[in-house]
Amino acid sequence: MQKGLKKIHSTQEESLLNLFKTAYFIGRNNLSFALYPSLLALMKDFDVKSMTSLYNDDKACSEMVQCISQSIMQETIEKVKHSPWFGVMVDKSTDISIHHHMVMYLSYLEEGSMPCNAFYGIIRTTDSTAKGIFDTIMLELERSNLDLSRLIAFGSDGCNTMVGRKKGVAKLMKDVNPMLTAIHCVAHHTNLATCDTSKKIAYAKKIDVLVNAIANYFSSSSNRRDALNDLQEEFDCETIKMQRIFEIRWLSRHACITKICKSLDALLVALEKERKDLYDVLSTFECIYALHFLADILQKVTNLSLRFQKDYVDVTTIHGIVKSTILCIKDEYLDERELDLNAAQRGIGGYPIMPDYGATNGYMYALRTSLKGDMFFGQKIMRDVEGVDLQNALDFQFKYAKKLCESLEKCFVDNSTLHAIKILVPAQHPMHERLLKEYGNDECDTIALFYGIAKRVANMSFAPIIDGEAFKVEFRKFKRQEGIDFAKMSLMEVASLLANNAIWKDAFPNILKVCQIALMQCCSIAICEQGFSARTKIKNKWRNRLEIERLNALMVISIEGRDEFDFSNAMEIWKSETSRHLFTQEGSQPLMFDA
């Protein structure tokens, strides 16, 4: 009897597992719940064992998707609870139904040293004020029973609602934990620097207008697009679509300008007869030079932005990377050589030869090798033999490059505390012993002052995170030891060694805490943009009435779901929600399954 009941129970479990696997497949592949019955019927046709005729409608599929989502989130919250610190990243957006949403991610450490990000949820917001957003975040964290004293980092975009000094969300978060540090997304900073530069320089604005006008001209007619595609094939160009510049889209300006450069000869032919106004601007040497220069210099900012859009950005490397980019721009574009038009070396047709600015094999290099007098890939362009247009183009280059460097420096002002943590990265330490002895003393004091002293906010006292004086002693010992045991290590490697070795953990407990805090910093919220991309795929024009609970569950599965998934916890959640007829009480007649 017992053996028979065990067999029946095993069959029931296998049947339920098949149902959950099908629902999971629906969620992972962004399919309609209406397909659920058809997929189950297909499985029966393939003689899949242990199939049941119960729970085979879209409502059952929705319930199972919710249970799977809950199971994933329970696992995520447990990981966050086991982390010594955690951070919050948020961003706001509007969906296809004009509903205001906030995406929320959590950052945490696994094994004490491995930074991870996890999707927490998408939340419908009705109050978009700083107080409303703050209350929503706090409600979610309290609902998940997370310890707010371990909330050490906050990441957002740079709008006043988020980062306002007096009443912004970041300020309200610091009132909850004054040890918290808030960061304006570094990837967003790079886009702001580019936009600010283009708005401040008149000729750059003219280039933006030209690029958008060309994109509008071809996008408004399929015949024009087809004609341009034919010309692109004829001139052996890459077949690409012209696009408008959108300020809010990262990297948009660079992508649009490079498309113009790649199809310039085809565009000149296409515009010559139909849009003489655009042709007259595009066919000038000054414009062609400016386009190739912008394609080149914006590639530097694009590379910077892409580095900052990775899942993990080391807070100790940000200013070094930005500084390196600025130096590269100055080296390649701001060598303001004296150009004597009378004495300038002349090339084909007596036109002045272009100076060799820009990166090797970049767009400006391609322009120099393709331009033969006043001919560009067989197309005649307007060029001044006296070189006045070259001088104007160079003036624009110097102004733009200088302003871009200034904008980057302005956007990436040092946060003294976080920037000071670089002293805990042996790879950045000076090699000379005499320099190492004096290295980092001021930064050490800054760290000890911020994390090692009790703070008071609104009559509430907050204990220090580290022992400031002990931290200074540890740092002096750390510098002596680093050449032997920590040489050339990154921040993550130092944290891993200290966290997973009992001897080092006891020797440098305060340094370990500061390293872990640094690893938790939410430097980039690019991952939130990925969350909104997932939302757009799920809640599209065919599913624009999707409720927030179902949308959230599908997003959790889409973003956090794995190929190999253990359904046992999700199945237990499903069983506990209500009385399920799939499971009978002991001694009663068991359910019969279809063969």
CSV table of N, CA and C in Angstrom, one decimal, residues 152-287:
chain,number,residue,atom,x,y,z
A,152,ILE,N,24.6,50.7,2.1
A,152,ILE,CA,25.8,51.5,2.1
A,152,ILE,C,26.0,52.2,0.8
A,153,ALA,N,25.1,52.0,-0.2
A,153,ALA,CA,25.4,52.6,-1.5
A,153,ALA,C,24.0,52.8,-2.2
A,154,PHE,N,24.0,53.9,-3.0
A,154,PHE,CA,22.8,54.3,-3.8
A,154,PHE,C,23.2,54.8,-5.2
A,155,GLY,N,22.6,54.3,-6.2
A,155,GLY,CA,23.0,54.7,-7.6
A,155,GLY,C,21.7,55.2,-8.3
A,156,SER,N,21.8,56.3,-9.1
A,156,SER,CA,20.7,56.8,-9.8
A,156,SER,C,21.2,57.7,-11.0
A,157,ASP,N,20.3,58.2,-11.7
A,157,ASP,CA,20.6,59.2,-12.7
A,157,ASP,C,20.9,60.6,-12.0
A,158,GLY,N,21.1,61.6,-12.8
A,158,GLY,CA,21.5,62.9,-12.2
A,158,GLY,C,20.4,63.9,-12.1
A,159,CYS,N,19.1,63.5,-12.2
A,159,CYS,CA,18.0,64.5,-12.1
A,159,CYS,C,17.9,65.0,-10.7
A,160,ASN,N,17.4,66.2,-10.5
A,160,ASN,CA,17.3,66.9,-9.2
A,160,ASN,C,16.5,66.0,-8.2
A,161,THR,N,15.5,65.3,-8.7
A,161,THR,CA,14.7,64.5,-7.9
A,161,THR,C,15.5,63.5,-7.2
A,162,MET,N,16.5,62.9,-7.9
A,162,MET,CA,17.4,61.9,-7.3
A,162,MET,C,18.5,62.4,-6.5
A,163,VAL,N,19.2,63.4,-7.0
A,163,VAL,CA,20.5,63.8,-6.4
A,163,VAL,C,20.4,65.2,-5.8
A,164,GLY,N,19.2,65.8,-5.7
A,164,GLY,CA,19.1,67.2,-5.1
A,164,GLY,C,19.8,67.2,-3.7
A,165,ARG,N,20.5,68.2,-3.4
A,165,ARG,CA,21.3,68.3,-2.2
A,165,ARG,C,20.4,68.4,-0.9
A,166,LYS,N,19.3,69.1,-1.1
A,166,LYS,CA,18.5,69.3,0.1
A,166,LYS,C,17.3,68.3,0.3
A,167,LYS,N,16.7,68.0,-0.8
A,167,LYS,CA,15.5,67.2,-0.7
A,167,LYS,C,15.5,66.0,-1.7
A,168,GLY,N,16.6,65.7,-2.3
A,168,GLY,CA,16.7,64.6,-3.3
A,168,GLY,C,16.6,63.2,-2.6
A,169,VAL,N,16.3,62.2,-3.4
A,169,VAL,CA,16.2,60.8,-2.9
A,169,VAL,C,17.5,60.5,-2.2
A,170,ALA,N,18.7,60.8,-2.8
A,170,ALA,CA,20.0,60.5,-2.2
A,170,ALA,C,20.1,61.1,-0.8
A,171,LYS,N,19.7,62.3,-0.7
A,171,LYS,CA,19.8,63.0,0.6
A,171,LYS,C,18.9,62.3,1.7
A,172,LEU,N,17.7,61.9,1.3
A,172,LEU,CA,16.8,61.2,2.2
A,172,LEU,C,17.4,59.8,2.6
A,173,MET,N,18.0,59.2,1.6
A,173,MET,CA,18.7,57.9,1.9
A,173,MET,C,19.8,58.1,2.9
A,174,LYS,N,20.6,59.2,2.8
A,174,LYS,CA,21.7,59.4,3.7
A,174,LYS,C,21.1,59.7,5.1
A,175,ASP,N,19.9,60.2,5.2
A,175,ASP,CA,19.3,60.5,6.5
A,175,ASP,C,19.0,59.2,7.2
A,176,VAL,N,18.7,58.1,6.4
A,176,VAL,CA,18.5,56.8,7.0
A,176,VAL,C,19.8,56.1,7.4
A,177,ASN,N,20.9,56.3,6.6
A,177,ASN,CA,22.2,55.8,7.0
A,177,ASN,C,23.2,56.8,6.5
A,178,PRO,N,23.8,57.7,7.4
A,178,PRO,CA,24.7,58.7,6.9
A,178,PRO,C,26.0,58.2,6.4
A,179,MET,N,26.3,56.9,6.6
A,179,MET,CA,27.5,56.2,6.0
A,179,MET,C,27.3,55.9,4.6
A,180,LEU,N,26.1,56.0,4.1
A,180,LEU,CA,25.8,55.7,2.7
A,180,LEU,C,26.4,56.7,1.7
A,181,THR,N,26.9,56.3,0.6
A,181,THR,CA,27.4,57.2,-0.5
A,181,THR,C,26.5,57.0,-1.7
A,182,ALA,N,26.2,58.1,-2.3
A,182,ALA,CA,25.3,58.1,-3.5
A,182,ALA,C,26.1,58.5,-4.7
A,183,ILE,N,25.9,57.9,-5.8
A,183,ILE,CA,26.7,58.1,-7.0
A,183,ILE,C,25.8,58.4,-8.2
A,184,HIS,N,26.0,59.5,-8.9
A,184,HIS,CA,25.4,59.8,-10.2
A,184,HIS,C,26.0,58.9,-11.2
A,185,CYS,N,25.2,58.0,-11.9
A,185,CYS,CA,25.7,57.0,-12.9
A,185,CYS,C,26.8,57.6,-13.8
A,186,VAL,N,28.0,56.9,-13.8
A,186,VAL,CA,29.1,57.4,-14.5
A,186,VAL,C,28.9,57.2,-16.0
A,187,ALA,N,28.1,56.2,-16.5
A,187,ALA,CA,27.8,56.1,-17.9
A,187,ALA,C,26.9,57.3,-18.3
A,188,HIS,N,26.0,57.7,-17.5
A,188,HIS,CA,25.2,58.8,-17.8
A,188,HIS,C,26.0,60.1,-17.9
A,189,HIS,N,27.0,60.2,-17.0
A,189,HIS,CA,27.9,61.4,-17.0
A,189,HIS,C,28.6,61.5,-18.4
A,190,THR,N,29.0,60.4,-19.0
A,190,THR,CA,29.7,60.6,-20.3
A,190,THR,C,28.8,61.1,-21.3
A,191,ASN,N,27.5,60.7,-21.3
A,191,ASN,CA,26.6,61.2,-22.3
A,191,ASN,C,26.3,62.7,-22.0
A,192,LEU,N,26.2,63.1,-20.8
A,192,LEU,CA,26.0,64.5,-20.4
A,192,LEU,C,27.1,65.3,-20.9
A,193,ALA,N,28.4,64.8,-20.8
A,193,ALA,CA,29.5,65.6,-21.2
A,193,ALA,C,29.5,65.8,-22.7
A,194,THR,N,29.1,64.8,-23.5
A,194,THR,CA,29.0,65.0,-25.0
A,194,THR,C,27.9,65.9,-25.3
A,195,CYS,N,26.7,65.8,-24.7
A,195,CYS,CA,25.6,66.7,-25.0
A,195,CYS,C,25.9,68.1,-24.7
A,196,ASP,N,26.5,68.3,-23.5
A,196,ASP,CA,26.9,69.7,-23.1
A,196,ASP,C,27.9,70.3,-24.1
A,197,THR,N,28.8,69.5,-24.6
A,197,THR,CA,29.8,70.1,-25.5
A,197,THR,C,29.1,70.5,-26.8
A,198,SER,N,28.3,69.6,-27.3
A,198,SER,CA,27.6,69.9,-28.6
A,198,SER,C,26.7,71.1,-28.5
A,199,LYS,N,26.1,71.3,-27.4
A,199,LYS,CA,25.2,72.5,-27.2
A,199,LYS,C,25.9,73.8,-27.1
A,200,LYS,N,27.2,73.7,-26.6
A,200,LYS,CA,27.9,75.0,-26.4
A,200,LYS,C,28.7,75.5,-27.6
A,201,ILE,N,28.8,74.7,-28.7
A,201,ILE,CA,29.6,75.1,-29.8
A,201,ILE,C,28.7,75.2,-31.0
A,202,ALA,N,28.6,76.3,-31.6
A,202,ALA,CA,27.7,76.6,-32.7
A,202,ALA,C,27.8,75.7,-33.9
A,203,TYR,N,29.0,75.4,-34.4
A,203,TYR,CA,29.1,74.5,-35.5
A,203,TYR,C,28.7,73.1,-35.2
A,204,ALA,N,28.9,72.7,-34.0
A,204,ALA,CA,28.5,71.3,-33.6
A,204,ALA,C,26.9,71.2,-33.6
A,205,LYS,N,26.3,72.3,-33.2
A,205,LYS,CA,24.8,72.3,-33.3
A,205,LYS,C,24.3,72.2,-34.8
A,206,LYS,N,25.1,72.9,-35.7
A,206,LYS,CA,24.8,72.8,-37.1
A,206,LYS,C,24.9,71.4,-37.6
A,207,ILE,N,25.9,70.7,-37.2
A,207,ILE,CA,26.1,69.3,-37.6
A,207,ILE,C,25.0,68.4,-37.1
A,208,ASP,N,24.5,68.7,-35.9
A,208,ASP,CA,23.4,67.9,-35.3
A,208,ASP,C,22.1,68.1,-36.2
A,209,VAL,N,21.9,69.4,-36.6
A,209,VAL,CA,20.7,69.7,-37.4
A,209,VAL,C,20.9,69.0,-38.8
A,210,LEU,N,22.1,69.0,-39.4
A,210,LEU,CA,22.3,68.4,-40.6
A,210,LEU,C,22.0,66.9,-40.6
A,211,VAL,N,22.6,66.2,-39.5
A,211,VAL,CA,22.4,64.8,-39.4
A,211,VAL,C,20.9,64.4,-39.2
A,212,ASN,N,20.2,65.2,-38.4
A,212,ASN,CA,18.8,64.9,-38.2
A,212,ASN,C,18.0,65.2,-39.5
A,213,ALA,N,18.3,66.2,-40.2
A,213,ALA,CA,17.6,66.5,-41.5
A,213,ALA,C,17.8,65.4,-42.5
A,214,ILE,N,19.0,64.9,-42.6
A,214,ILE,CA,19.3,63.8,-43.5
A,214,ILE,C,18.5,62.5,-43.1
A,215,ALA,N,18.5,62.2,-41.8
A,215,ALA,CA,17.7,61.1,-41.3
A,215,ALA,C,16.2,61.2,-41.6
A,216,ASN,N,15.7,62.4,-41.4
A,216,ASN,CA,14.3,62.7,-41.6
A,216,ASN,C,13.9,62.5,-43.1
A,217,TYR,N,14.8,63.0,-44.0
A,217,TYR,CA,14.6,63.0,-45.4
A,217,TYR,C,14.4,61.5,-45.9
A,218,PHE,N,15.3,60.7,-45.4
A,218,PHE,CA,15.3,59.3,-45.9
A,218,PHE,C,14.2,58.4,-45.2
A,219,SER,N,14.0,58.7,-43.9
A,219,SER,CA,13.0,57.9,-43.1
A,219,SER,C,11.6,58.2,-43.6
A,220,SER,N,11.3,59.4,-44.2
A,220,SER,CA,9.9,59.7,-44.6
A,220,SER,C,9.5,59.1,-45.9
A,221,SER,N,10.4,58.4,-46.6
A,221,SER,CA,10.0,57.8,-47.8
A,221,SER,C,10.7,56.4,-48.0
A,222,SER,N,10.0,55.4,-48.3
A,222,SER,CA,10.6,54.1,-48.5
A,222,SER,C,11.3,54.1,-49.8
A,223,ASN,N,10.8,54.8,-50.8
A,223,ASN,CA,11.5,54.9,-52.1
A,223,ASN,C,12.9,55.5,-52.0
A,224,ARG,N,13.0,56.6,-51.2
A,224,ARG,CA,14.3,57.2,-50.9
A,224,ARG,C,15.3,56.2,-50.2
A,225,ARG,N,14.7,55.5,-49.2
A,225,ARG,CA,15.6,54.6,-48.5
A,225,ARG,C,16.1,53.5,-49.5
A,226,ASP,N,15.2,53.0,-50.3
A,226,ASP,CA,15.6,52.0,-51.3
A,226,ASP,C,16.7,52.5,-52.3
A,227,ALA,N,16.5,53.7,-52.7
A,227,ALA,CA,17.4,54.3,-53.6
A,227,ALA,C,18.8,54.5,-53.0
A,228,LEU,N,18.8,54.9,-51.7
A,228,LEU,CA,20.0,55.1,-50.9
A,228,LEU,C,20.7,53.7,-50.8
A,229,ASN,N,19.9,52.7,-50.5
A,229,ASN,CA,20.5,51.3,-50.3
A,229,ASN,C,21.1,50.9,-51.6
A,230,ASP,N,20.5,51.2,-52.7
A,230,ASP,CA,21.1,50.8,-54.0
A,230,ASP,C,22.4,51.5,-54.2
A,231,LEU,N,22.5,52.8,-53.9
A,231,LEU,CA,23.7,53.5,-54.0
A,231,LEU,C,24.8,53.0,-53.1
A,232,GLN,N,24.4,52.6,-51.9
A,232,GLN,CA,25.4,52.1,-50.9
A,232,GLN,C,26.0,50.8,-51.5
A,233,GLU,N,25.1,50.0,-52.1
A,233,GLU,CA,25.7,48.7,-52.7
A,233,GLU,C,26.6,49.0,-53.9
A,234,GLU,N,26.1,50.0,-54.7
A,234,GLU,CA,26.9,50.4,-55.9
A,234,GLU,C,28.3,50.9,-55.5
A,235,PHE,N,28.4,51.7,-54.4
A,235,PHE,CA,29.6,52.3,-54.0
A,235,PHE,C,30.4,51.4,-53.0
A,236,ASP,N,29.9,50.2,-52.8
A,236,ASP,CA,30.5,49.2,-51.9
A,236,ASP,C,30.5,49.7,-50.5
A,237,CYS,N,29.5,50.4,-50.1
A,237,CYS,CA,29.3,50.9,-48.7
A,237,CYS,C,28.5,49.9,-47.9
A,238,GLU,N,28.6,50.0,-46.6
A,238,GLU,CA,27.8,49.2,-45.7
A,238,GLU,C,26.4,49.6,-45.9
A,239,THR,N,25.4,48.7,-46.0
A,239,THR,CA,24.0,49.1,-46.2
A,239,THR,C,23.4,49.4,-44.8
A,240,ILE,N,23.3,50.7,-44.5
A,240,ILE,CA,22.9,51.1,-43.2
A,240,ILE,C,21.8,52.2,-43.3
A,241,LYS,N,21.0,52.3,-42.2
A,241,LYS,CA,19.9,53.2,-42.2
A,241,LYS,C,20.3,54.5,-41.5
A,242,MET,N,20.0,55.6,-42.0
A,242,MET,CA,20.3,56.9,-41.4
A,242,MET,C,19.4,57.1,-40.2
A,243,GLN,N,19.9,57.6,-39.1
A,243,GLN,CA,19.1,57.7,-37.8
A,243,GLN,C,19.3,59.1,-37.2
A,244,ARG,N,18.2,59.5,-36.5
A,244,ARG,CA,18.2,60.8,-35.8
A,244,ARG,C,19.1,60.7,-34.5
A,245,ILE,N,19.6,61.8,-34.1
A,245,ILE,CA,20.3,61.9,-32.8
A,245,ILE,C,19.2,62.1,-31.7
A,246,PHE,N,19.3,61.3,-30.7
A,246,PHE,CA,18.4,61.4,-29.5
A,246,PHE,C,19.3,61.6,-28.3
A,247,GLU,N,19.1,62.8,-27.7
A,247,GLU,CA,20.0,63.1,-26.5
A,247,GLU,C,19.9,62.1,-25.4
A,248,ILE,N,18.7,61.6,-25.1
A,248,ILE,CA,18.6,60.7,-24.0
A,248,ILE,C,19.1,59.3,-24.2
A,249,ARG,N,19.5,59.0,-25.5
A,249,ARG,CA,20.0,57.7,-25.8
A,249,ARG,C,21.5,57.8,-25.7
A,250,TRP,N,22.1,57.0,-24.9
A,250,TRP,CA,23.6,56.9,-24.8
A,250,TRP,C,24.2,56.5,-26.1
A,251,LEU,N,25.2,57.2,-26.5
A,251,LEU,CA,26.0,56.8,-27.7
A,251,LEU,C,25.3,57.2,-29.0
A,252,SER,N,24.1,57.8,-28.9
A,252,SER,CA,23.3,58.1,-30.1
A,252,SER,C,24.0,59.0,-31.1
A,253,ARG,N,24.6,60.0,-30.6
A,253,ARG,CA,25.3,61.0,-31.5
A,253,ARG,C,26.4,60.4,-32.3
A,254,HIS,N,27.2,59.6,-31.6
A,254,HIS,CA,28.4,58.9,-32.3
A,254,HIS,C,27.9,57.9,-33.3
A,255,ALA,N,26.9,57.2,-33.0
A,255,ALA,CA,26.3,56.2,-34.0
A,255,ALA,C,25.8,56.8,-35.2
A,256,CYS,N,25.1,57.9,-35.0
A,256,CYS,CA,24.5,58.6,-36.2
A,256,CYS,C,25.5,59.2,-37.1
A,257,ILE,N,26.5,59.9,-36.5
A,257,ILE,CA,27.6,60.5,-37.3
A,257,ILE,C,28.4,59.5,-38.0
A,258,THR,N,28.7,58.4,-37.4
A,258,THR,CA,29.6,57.4,-38.1
A,258,THR,C,28.8,56.8,-39.3
A,259,LYS,N,27.5,56.7,-39.2
A,259,LYS,CA,26.7,56.2,-40.3
A,259,LYS,C,26.8,57.2,-41.5
A,260,ILE,N,26.8,58.5,-41.2
A,260,ILE,CA,27.0,59.5,-42.3
A,260,ILE,C,28.3,59.3,-42.9
A,261,CYS,N,29.4,59.1,-42.1
A,261,CYS,CA,30.7,59.0,-42.7
A,261,CYS,C,30.9,57.7,-43.5
A,262,LYS,N,30.3,56.6,-43.1
A,262,LYS,CA,30.4,55.4,-43.8
A,262,LYS,C,29.7,55.4,-45.2
A,263,SER,N,28.7,56.3,-45.3
A,263,SER,CA,27.9,56.3,-46.5
A,263,SER,C,28.0,57.7,-47.2
A,264,LEU,N,29.0,58.4,-46.9
A,264,LEU,CA,29.1,59.8,-47.4
A,264,LEU,C,29.1,59.9,-48.9
A,265,ASP,N,29.8,59.1,-49.7
A,265,ASP,CA,29.8,59.2,-51.1
A,265,ASP,C,28.4,58.9,-51.7
A,266,ALA,N,27.7,57.9,-51.1
A,266,ALA,CA,26.4,57.5,-51.6
A,266,ALA,C,25.4,58.6,-51.2
A,267,LEU,N,25.6,59.3,-50.1
A,267,LEU,CA,24.7,60.4,-49.7
A,267,LEU,C,24.8,61.6,-50.6
A,268,LEU,N,26.1,61.9,-51.0
A,268,LEU,CA,26.3,63.0,-51.8
A,268,LEU,C,25.6,62.9,-53.2
A,269,VAL,N,25.6,61.7,-53.7
A,269,VAL,CA,24.9,61.4,-55.0
A,269,VAL,C,23.4,61.5,-54.8
A,270,ALA,N,22.9,60.9,-53.7
A,270,ALA,CA,21.5,60.8,-53.5
A,270,ALA,C,20.9,62.2,-53.2
A,271,LEU,N,21.7,63.1,-52.6
A,271,LEU,CA,21.2,64.4,-52.2
A,271,LEU,C,21.4,65.5,-53.3
A,272,GLU,N,22.3,65.3,-54.2
A,272,GLU,CA,22.7,66.3,-55.1
A,272,GLU,C,21.6,66.9,-55.9
A,273,LYS,N,20.6,66.1,-56.4
A,273,LYS,CA,19.5,66.6,-57.2
A,273,LYS,C,18.3,66.9,-56.4
A,274,GLU,N,18.0,66.0,-55.4
A,274,GLU,CA,16.7,66.1,-54.7
A,274,GLU,C,16.7,67.0,-53.5
A,275,ARG,N,17.9,67.1,-52.8
A,275,ARG,CA,17.9,68.0,-51.7
A,275,ARG,C,19.2,68.9,-51.8
A,276,LYS,N,19.1,69.9,-52.6
A,276,LYS,CA,20.3,70.7,-52.9
A,276,LYS,C,20.8,71.5,-51.6
A,277,ASP,N,19.8,71.8,-50.8
A,277,ASP,CA,20.1,72.5,-49.5
A,277,ASP,C,21.0,71.7,-48.6
A,278,LEU,N,20.7,70.4,-48.5
A,278,LEU,CA,21.5,69.5,-47.7
A,278,LEU,C,22.8,69.2,-48.4
A,279,TYR,N,22.8,69.0,-49.7
A,279,TYR,CA,24.0,68.7,-50.5
A,279,TYR,C,25.0,69.9,-50.3
A,280,ASP,N,24.5,71.1,-50.4
A,280,ASP,CA,25.4,72.2,-50.4
A,280,ASP,C,26.2,72.3,-49.1
A,281,VAL,N,25.6,71.8,-48.0
A,281,VAL,CA,26.3,71.8,-46.7
A,281,VAL,C,27.2,70.6,-46.6
A,282,LEU,N,26.6,69.5,-46.9
A,282,LEU,CA,27.4,68.2,-46.8
A,282,LEU,C,28.6,68.1,-47.7
A,283,SER,N,28.6,68.8,-48.8
A,283,SER,CA,29.6,68.6,-49.8
A,283,SER,C,30.8,69.6,-49.5
A,284,THR,N,30.7,70.4,-48.5
A,284,THR,CA,31.8,71.3,-48.2
A,284,THR,C,32.9,70.5,-47.4
A,285,PHE,N,34.2,70.9,-47.6
A,285,PHE,CA,35.3,70.3,-46.9
A,285,PHE,C,35.2,70.5,-45.4
A,286,GLU,N,34.8,71.7,-45.0
A,286,GLU,CA,34.7,72.0,-43.6
A,286,GLU,C,33.7,71.0,-42.9
A,287,CYS,N,32.6,70.7,-43.5
A,287,CYS,CA,31.6,69.8,-43.0
A,287,CYS,C,32.1,68.4,-43.0
